[in-house]
Short mmCIF file of C-alpha atoms in Angstrom, two decimals:
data_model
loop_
_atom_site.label_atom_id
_atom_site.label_comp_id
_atom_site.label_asym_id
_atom_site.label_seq_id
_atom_site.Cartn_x
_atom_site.Cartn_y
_atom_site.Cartn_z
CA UNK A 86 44.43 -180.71 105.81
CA UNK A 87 46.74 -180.97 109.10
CA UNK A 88 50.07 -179.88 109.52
CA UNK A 89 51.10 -183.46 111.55
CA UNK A 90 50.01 -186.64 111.98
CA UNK A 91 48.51 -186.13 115.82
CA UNK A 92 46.29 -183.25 114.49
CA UNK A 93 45.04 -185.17 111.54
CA UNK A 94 43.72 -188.12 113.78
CA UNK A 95 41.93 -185.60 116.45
CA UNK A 96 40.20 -183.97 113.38
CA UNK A 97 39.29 -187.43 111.88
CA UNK A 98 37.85 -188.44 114.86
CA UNK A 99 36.12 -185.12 115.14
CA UNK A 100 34.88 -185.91 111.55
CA UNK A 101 33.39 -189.28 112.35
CA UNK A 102 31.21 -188.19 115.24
CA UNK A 103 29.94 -185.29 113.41
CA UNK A 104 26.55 -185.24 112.01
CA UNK A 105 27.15 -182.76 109.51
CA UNK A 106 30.91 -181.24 108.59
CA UNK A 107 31.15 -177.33 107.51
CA UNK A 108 34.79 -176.60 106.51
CA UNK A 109 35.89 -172.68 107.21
CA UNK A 110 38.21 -172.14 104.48
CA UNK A 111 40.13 -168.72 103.30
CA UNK A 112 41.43 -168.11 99.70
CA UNK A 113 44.70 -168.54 100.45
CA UNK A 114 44.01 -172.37 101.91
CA UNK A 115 42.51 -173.80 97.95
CA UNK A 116 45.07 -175.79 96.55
CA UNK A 117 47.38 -175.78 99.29
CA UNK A 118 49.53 -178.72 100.31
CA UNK A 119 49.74 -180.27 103.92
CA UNK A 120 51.55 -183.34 105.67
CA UNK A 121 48.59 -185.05 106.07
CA UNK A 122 44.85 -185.34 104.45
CA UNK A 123 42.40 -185.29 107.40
CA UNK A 124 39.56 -186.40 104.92
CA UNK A 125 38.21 -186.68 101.28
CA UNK A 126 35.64 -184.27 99.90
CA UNK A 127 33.00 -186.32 99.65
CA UNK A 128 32.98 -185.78 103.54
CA UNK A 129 32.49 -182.29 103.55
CA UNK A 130 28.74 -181.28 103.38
CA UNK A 131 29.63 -177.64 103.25
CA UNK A 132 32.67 -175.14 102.73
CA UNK A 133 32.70 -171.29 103.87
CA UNK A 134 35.46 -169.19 102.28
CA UNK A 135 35.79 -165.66 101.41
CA UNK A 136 36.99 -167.36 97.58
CA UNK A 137 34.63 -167.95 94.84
CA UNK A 138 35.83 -171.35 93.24
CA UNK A 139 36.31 -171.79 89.65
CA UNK A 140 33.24 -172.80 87.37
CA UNK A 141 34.99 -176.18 87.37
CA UNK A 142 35.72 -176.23 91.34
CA UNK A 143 32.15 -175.69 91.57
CA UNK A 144 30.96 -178.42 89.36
CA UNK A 145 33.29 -180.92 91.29
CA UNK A 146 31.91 -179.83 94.53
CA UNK A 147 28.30 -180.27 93.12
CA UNK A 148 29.52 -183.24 91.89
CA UNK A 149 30.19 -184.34 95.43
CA UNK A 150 27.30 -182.61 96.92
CA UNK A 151 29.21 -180.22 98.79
CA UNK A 152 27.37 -176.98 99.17
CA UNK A 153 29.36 -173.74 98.50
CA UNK A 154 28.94 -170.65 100.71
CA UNK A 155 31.32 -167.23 99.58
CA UNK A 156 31.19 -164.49 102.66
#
């Protein structure tokens, strides 16, 4: 998620030159609504947040072969 246009497009391009993408996410950012979509979860190889996701957030992200790390 980015909170304008100019910051989605520097992560994207972050994105595509990245071998592997690790999102750093707290609680309070799941579900939360931004002006722009930087990418789609089938991007992300891995997320870090200090929230444990939902039995059904977890199959989704297994689903999508995103690995799930709580801290």
């Amino acid at each position: 998620m980015a909170h304008d246009l100019e910051d989605a497009a520097i992560k994207r391009a972050g994105l595509e030159s990245a071998g592997r993408v690790i999102v750093a996410c707290t609680g309070s950012k799941w579900n939360a609504q931004a002006v722009a979509l930087v990418a789609a979860m089938d991007a992300v190889d891995v997320i870090v947040t200090d929230r444990k996701p939902s039995t059904e957030e977890r199959t989704l992200l297994e689903n999508l072969s995103v690995e799930v790390v709580t801290v």
